[in-house]
mmCIF file with all atom_site columns, C-alpha atoms in Angstrom:
data_model
loop_
_atom_site.group_PDB
_atom_site.id
_atom_site.type_symbol
_atom_site.label_atom_id
_atom_site.label_alt_id
_atom_site.label_comp_id
_atom_site.label_asym_id
_atom_site.label_entity_id
_atom_site.label_seq_id
_atom_site.pdbx_PDB_ins_code
_atom_site.Cartn_x
_atom_site.Cartn_y
_atom_site.Cartn_z
_atom_site.occupancy
_atom_site.B_iso_or_equiv
_atom_site.pdbx_formal_charge
_atom_site.auth_seq_id
_atom_site.auth_comp_id
_atom_site.auth_asym_id
_atom_site.auth_atom_id
_atom_site.pdbx_PDB_model_num
ATOM 1   C CA . UNK A 1 1   ? -10.947 11.455 -32.893 1.00 64.00 ? 254 UNK A CA 1
ATOM 2   C CA . UNK A 1 2   ? -7.966  10.531 -30.495 1.00 71.00 ? 255 UNK A CA 1
ATOM 3   C CA . UNK A 1 3   ? -4.787  11.882 -31.624 1.00 77.00 ? 256 UNK A CA 1
ATOM 4   C CA . UNK A 1 4   ? -2.145  9.523  -31.956 1.00 80.00 ? 257 UNK A CA 1
ATOM 5   C CA . UNK A 1 5   ? 0.836   9.912  -29.623 1.00 86.00 ? 258 UNK A CA 1
ATOM 6   C CA . UNK A 1 6   ? 4.284   11.277 -30.145 1.00 94.00 ? 259 UNK A CA 1
ATOM 7   C CA . UNK A 1 7   ? 6.819   8.314  -30.800 1.00 97.00 ? 260 UNK A CA 1
ATOM 8   C CA . UNK A 1 8   ? 10.435  9.058  -29.245 1.00 97.00 ? 261 UNK A CA 1
ATOM 9   C CA . UNK A 1 9   ? 12.992  7.852  -30.893 1.00 98.00 ? 262 UNK A CA 1
ATOM 10  C CA . UNK A 1 10  ? 17.192  8.568  -29.608 1.00 98.00 ? 263 UNK A CA 1
ATOM 11  C CA . UNK A 1 11  ? 20.153  6.805  -30.912 1.00 97.00 ? 264 UNK A CA 1
ATOM 12  C CA . UNK A 1 12  ? 23.669  7.293  -30.949 1.00 96.00 ? 265 UNK A CA 1
ATOM 13  C CA . UNK A 1 13  ? 24.443  10.093 -33.762 1.00 93.00 ? 266 UNK A CA 1
ATOM 14  C CA . UNK A 1 14  ? 27.720  8.167  -35.106 1.00 91.00 ? 267 UNK A CA 1
ATOM 15  C CA . UNK A 1 15  ? 26.616  4.621  -34.918 1.00 93.00 ? 268 UNK A CA 1
ATOM 16  C CA . UNK A 1 16  ? 22.804  4.375  -35.252 1.00 94.00 ? 269 UNK A CA 1
ATOM 17  C CA . UNK A 1 17  ? 22.465  2.061  -32.163 1.00 96.00 ? 270 UNK A CA 1
ATOM 18  C CA . UNK A 1 18  ? 19.324  2.533  -31.347 1.00 97.00 ? 271 UNK A CA 1
ATOM 19  C CA . UNK A 1 19  ? 18.914  3.368  -27.453 1.00 97.00 ? 272 UNK A CA 1
ATOM 20  C CA . UNK A 1 20  ? 15.621  4.038  -26.741 1.00 98.00 ? 273 UNK A CA 1
ATOM 21  C CA . UNK A 1 21  ? 12.133  4.116  -28.204 1.00 98.00 ? 274 UNK A CA 1
ATOM 22  C CA . UNK A 1 22  ? 8.806   4.686  -27.094 1.00 97.00 ? 275 UNK A CA 1
ATOM 23  C CA . UNK A 1 23  ? 5.381   7.149  -26.524 1.00 97.00 ? 276 UNK A CA 1
ATOM 24  C CA . UNK A 1 24  ? 5.888   10.296 -25.190 1.00 96.00 ? 277 UNK A CA 1
ATOM 25  C CA . UNK A 1 25  ? 3.905   10.069 -21.773 1.00 93.00 ? 278 UNK A CA 1
ATOM 26  C CA . UNK A 1 26  ? 4.117   8.785  -18.085 1.00 93.00 ? 279 UNK A CA 1
ATOM 27  C CA . UNK A 1 27  ? 6.878   5.920  -19.323 1.00 91.00 ? 280 UNK A CA 1
ATOM 28  C CA . UNK A 1 28  ? 8.518   8.354  -21.608 1.00 96.00 ? 281 UNK A CA 1
ATOM 29  C CA . UNK A 1 29  ? 8.940   12.003 -19.645 1.00 96.00 ? 282 UNK A CA 1
ATOM 30  C CA . UNK A 1 30  ? 10.093  14.722 -20.877 1.00 95.00 ? 283 UNK A CA 1
ATOM 31  C CA . UNK A 1 31  ? 11.242  17.201 -17.840 1.00 95.00 ? 284 UNK A CA 1
ATOM 32  C CA . UNK A 1 32  ? 13.579  19.972 -17.838 1.00 94.00 ? 285 UNK A CA 1
ATOM 33  C CA . UNK A 1 33  ? 15.032  19.479 -21.118 1.00 94.00 ? 286 UNK A CA 1
ATOM 34  C CA . UNK A 1 34  ? 15.812  15.669 -20.039 1.00 96.00 ? 287 UNK A CA 1
ATOM 35  C CA . UNK A 1 35  ? 14.013  12.339 -20.829 1.00 97.00 ? 288 UNK A CA 1
ATOM 36  C CA . UNK A 1 36  ? 12.898  10.050 -17.954 1.00 97.00 ? 289 UNK A CA 1
ATOM 37  C CA . UNK A 1 37  ? 12.637  6.343  -19.688 1.00 98.00 ? 290 UNK A CA 1
ATOM 38  C CA . UNK A 1 38  ? 11.242  3.176  -18.179 1.00 96.00 ? 291 UNK A CA 1
ATOM 39  C CA . UNK A 1 39  ? 13.212  0.464  -18.907 1.00 96.00 ? 292 UNK A CA 1
ATOM 40  C CA . UNK A 1 40  ? 10.480  -1.082 -20.918 1.00 96.00 ? 293 UNK A CA 1
ATOM 41  C CA . UNK A 1 41  ? 11.772  1.631  -23.624 1.00 98.00 ? 294 UNK A CA 1
ATOM 42  C CA . UNK A 1 42  ? 15.276  1.403  -23.494 1.00 98.00 ? 295 UNK A CA 1
ATOM 43  C CA . UNK A 1 43  ? 15.950  -0.948 -26.246 1.00 97.00 ? 296 UNK A CA 1
ATOM 44  C CA . UNK A 1 44  ? 20.052  -1.462 -25.134 1.00 95.00 ? 297 UNK A CA 1
ATOM 45  C CA . UNK A 1 45  ? 21.490  -2.880 -22.361 1.00 95.00 ? 298 UNK A CA 1
ATOM 46  C CA . UNK A 1 46  ? 24.669  -1.339 -22.589 1.00 95.00 ? 299 UNK A CA 1
ATOM 47  C CA . UNK A 1 47  ? 24.161  0.647  -20.059 1.00 96.00 ? 300 UNK A CA 1
ATOM 48  C CA . UNK A 1 48  ? 26.858  0.497  -17.076 1.00 96.00 ? 301 UNK A CA 1
ATOM 49  C CA . UNK A 1 49  ? 26.624  2.144  -14.023 1.00 95.00 ? 302 UNK A CA 1
ATOM 50  C CA . UNK A 1 50  ? 29.726  4.493  -13.107 1.00 94.00 ? 303 UNK A CA 1
ATOM 51  C CA . UNK A 1 51  ? 29.463  4.812  -9.879  1.00 88.00 ? 304 UNK A CA 1
ATOM 52  C CA . UNK A 1 52  ? 29.805  8.444  -9.952  1.00 96.00 ? 305 UNK A CA 1
ATOM 53  C CA . UNK A 1 53  ? 27.217  10.045 -7.482  1.00 95.00 ? 306 UNK A CA 1
ATOM 54  C CA . UNK A 1 54  ? 25.617  13.529 -8.354  1.00 95.00 ? 307 UNK A CA 1
ATOM 55  C CA . UNK A 1 55  ? 23.092  15.297 -6.011  1.00 96.00 ? 308 UNK A CA 1
ATOM 56  C CA . UNK A 1 56  ? 19.902  17.225 -7.084  1.00 93.00 ? 309 UNK A CA 1
ATOM 57  C CA . UNK A 1 57  ? 18.862  19.552 -4.434  1.00 95.00 ? 310 UNK A CA 1
ATOM 58  C CA . UNK A 1 58  ? 15.360  18.943 -4.673  1.00 93.00 ? 311 UNK A CA 1
ATOM 59  C CA . UNK A 1 59  ? 15.568  15.496 -7.098  1.00 94.00 ? 312 UNK A CA 1
ATOM 60  C CA . UNK A 1 60  ? 18.155  13.983 -4.489  1.00 94.00 ? 313 UNK A CA 1
ATOM 61  C CA . UNK A 1 61  ? 21.011  11.415 -5.043  1.00 96.00 ? 314 UNK A CA 1
ATOM 62  C CA . UNK A 1 62  ? 21.816  10.254 -8.596  1.00 96.00 ? 315 UNK A CA 1
ATOM 63  C CA . UNK A 1 63  ? 24.495  7.793  -10.251 1.00 97.00 ? 316 UNK A CA 1
ATOM 64  C CA . UNK A 1 64  ? 26.103  8.558  -14.047 1.00 97.00 ? 317 UNK A CA 1
ATOM 65  C CA . UNK A 1 65  ? 25.628  5.513  -16.707 1.00 97.00 ? 318 UNK A CA 1
ATOM 66  C CA . UNK A 1 66  ? 27.755  5.475  -18.960 1.00 97.00 ? 319 UNK A CA 1
ATOM 67  C CA . UNK A 1 67  ? 26.674  3.992  -22.254 1.00 97.00 ? 320 UNK A CA 1
ATOM 68  C CA . UNK A 1 68  ? 29.098  0.930  -24.180 1.00 95.00 ? 321 UNK A CA 1
ATOM 69  C CA . UNK A 1 69  ? 28.851  1.064  -27.820 1.00 92.00 ? 322 UNK A CA 1
ATOM 70  C CA . UNK A 1 70  ? 28.899  -2.127 -30.162 1.00 89.00 ? 323 UNK A CA 1
ATOM 71  C CA . UNK A 1 71  ? 32.538  -0.697 -31.177 1.00 88.00 ? 324 UNK A CA 1
ATOM 72  C CA . UNK A 1 72  ? 33.754  -0.743 -28.069 1.00 88.00 ? 325 UNK A CA 1
ATOM 73  C CA . UNK A 1 73  ? 34.273  2.562  -27.565 1.00 91.00 ? 326 UNK A CA 1
ATOM 74  C CA . UNK A 1 74  ? 32.409  4.106  -24.561 1.00 93.00 ? 327 UNK A CA 1
ATOM 75  C CA . UNK A 1 75  ? 30.203  7.437  -24.225 1.00 95.00 ? 328 UNK A CA 1
ATOM 76  C CA . UNK A 1 76  ? 31.024  8.412  -20.314 1.00 96.00 ? 329 UNK A CA 1
ATOM 77  C CA . UNK A 1 77  ? 28.333  9.744  -17.967 1.00 96.00 ? 330 UNK A CA 1
ATOM 78  C CA . UNK A 1 78  ? 26.095  10.003 -20.597 1.00 96.00 ? 331 UNK A CA 1
ATOM 79  C CA . UNK A 1 79  ? 23.091  9.569  -18.540 1.00 97.00 ? 332 UNK A CA 1
ATOM 80  C CA . UNK A 1 80  ? 21.935  8.955  -14.715 1.00 97.00 ? 333 UNK A CA 1
ATOM 81  C CA . UNK A 1 81  ? 19.382  6.832  -12.746 1.00 97.00 ? 334 UNK A CA 1
ATOM 82  C CA . UNK A 1 82  ? 17.890  8.197  -9.127  1.00 95.00 ? 335 UNK A CA 1
ATOM 83  C CA . UNK A 1 83  ? 19.137  6.170  -6.656  1.00 93.00 ? 336 UNK A CA 1
ATOM 84  C CA . UNK A 1 84  ? 17.713  7.955  -3.730  1.00 94.00 ? 337 UNK A CA 1
ATOM 85  C CA . UNK A 1 85  ? 14.583  10.017 -5.798  1.00 93.00 ? 338 UNK A CA 1
ATOM 86  C CA . UNK A 1 86  ? 12.207  12.445 -4.309  1.00 93.00 ? 339 UNK A CA 1
ATOM 87  C CA . UNK A 1 87  ? 9.084   10.971 -3.969  1.00 94.00 ? 340 UNK A CA 1
ATOM 88  C CA . UNK A 1 88  ? 7.687   14.155 -5.007  1.00 95.00 ? 341 UNK A CA 1
ATOM 89  C CA . UNK A 1 89  ? 8.310   12.994 -8.572  1.00 94.00 ? 342 UNK A CA 1
ATOM 90  C CA . UNK A 1 90  ? 7.292   9.556  -9.150  1.00 94.00 ? 343 UNK A CA 1
ATOM 91  C CA . UNK A 1 91  ? 8.448   9.947  -12.782 1.00 93.00 ? 344 UNK A CA 1
ATOM 92  C CA . UNK A 1 92  ? 11.917  10.036 -12.395 1.00 94.00 ? 345 UNK A CA 1
ATOM 93  C CA . UNK A 1 93  ? 12.311  7.150  -9.787  1.00 92.00 ? 346 UNK A CA 1
ATOM 94  C CA . UNK A 1 94  ? 14.455  4.490  -10.961 1.00 90.00 ? 347 UNK A CA 1
ATOM 95  C CA . UNK A 1 95  ? 14.214  5.561  -14.647 1.00 96.00 ? 348 UNK A CA 1
ATOM 96  C CA . UNK A 1 96  ? 17.215  6.462  -16.732 1.00 97.00 ? 349 UNK A CA 1
ATOM 97  C CA . UNK A 1 97  ? 17.588  10.048 -17.933 1.00 97.00 ? 350 UNK A CA 1
ATOM 98  C CA . UNK A 1 98  ? 18.575  11.009 -20.854 1.00 97.00 ? 351 UNK A CA 1
ATOM 99  C CA . UNK A 1 99  ? 19.297  14.992 -22.104 1.00 96.00 ? 352 UNK A CA 1
ATOM 100 C CA . UNK A 1 100 ? 17.054  15.895 -24.778 1.00 94.00 ? 353 UNK A CA 1
ATOM 101 C CA . UNK A 1 101 ? 20.046  17.965 -26.490 1.00 93.00 ? 354 UNK A CA 1
ATOM 102 C CA . UNK A 1 102 ? 22.995  16.171 -26.478 1.00 95.00 ? 355 UNK A CA 1
ATOM 103 C CA . UNK A 1 103 ? 26.021  15.997 -29.716 1.00 95.00 ? 356 UNK A CA 1
ATOM 104 C CA . UNK A 1 104 ? 26.190  12.014 -29.187 1.00 95.00 ? 357 UNK A CA 1
ATOM 105 C CA . UNK A 1 105 ? 22.379  11.676 -29.183 1.00 97.00 ? 358 UNK A CA 1
ATOM 106 C CA . UNK A 1 106 ? 19.836  11.539 -31.795 1.00 97.00 ? 359 UNK A CA 1
ATOM 107 C CA . UNK A 1 107 ? 16.439  12.594 -30.907 1.00 97.00 ? 360 UNK A CA 1
ATOM 108 C CA . UNK A 1 108 ? 13.660  11.982 -33.509 1.00 97.00 ? 361 UNK A CA 1
ATOM 109 C CA . UNK A 1 109 ? 10.119  12.699 -32.586 1.00 95.00 ? 362 UNK A CA 1
ATOM 110 C CA . UNK A 1 110 ? 7.422   11.489 -34.596 1.00 92.00 ? 363 UNK A CA 1
ATOM 111 C CA . UNK A 1 111 ? 3.723   11.296 -34.972 1.00 84.00 ? 364 UNK A CA 1
#
């Protein structure tokens, strides 16, 4: 009997806006307390580049993303994207990274 994949749903805690939803695995990869999510599972087009760079010694160069909400408010620097990623970590290449634990996010895992 084949086991069903876990489905991860990430919403904005205050507004309930759906941010990402998909099966845990290659496209929705948990790594180091974060999720690296393929664009196909991102359910909003409200992420905007902040042009504030960041650097990780082994994952390399990323840019912070802000989330613009429907109510006009913004969650600054809530996500990131590696724009010069380490070739040894293909699951982070040009994917949006979101923390698994953040006070502005609600993460639900179902089977």
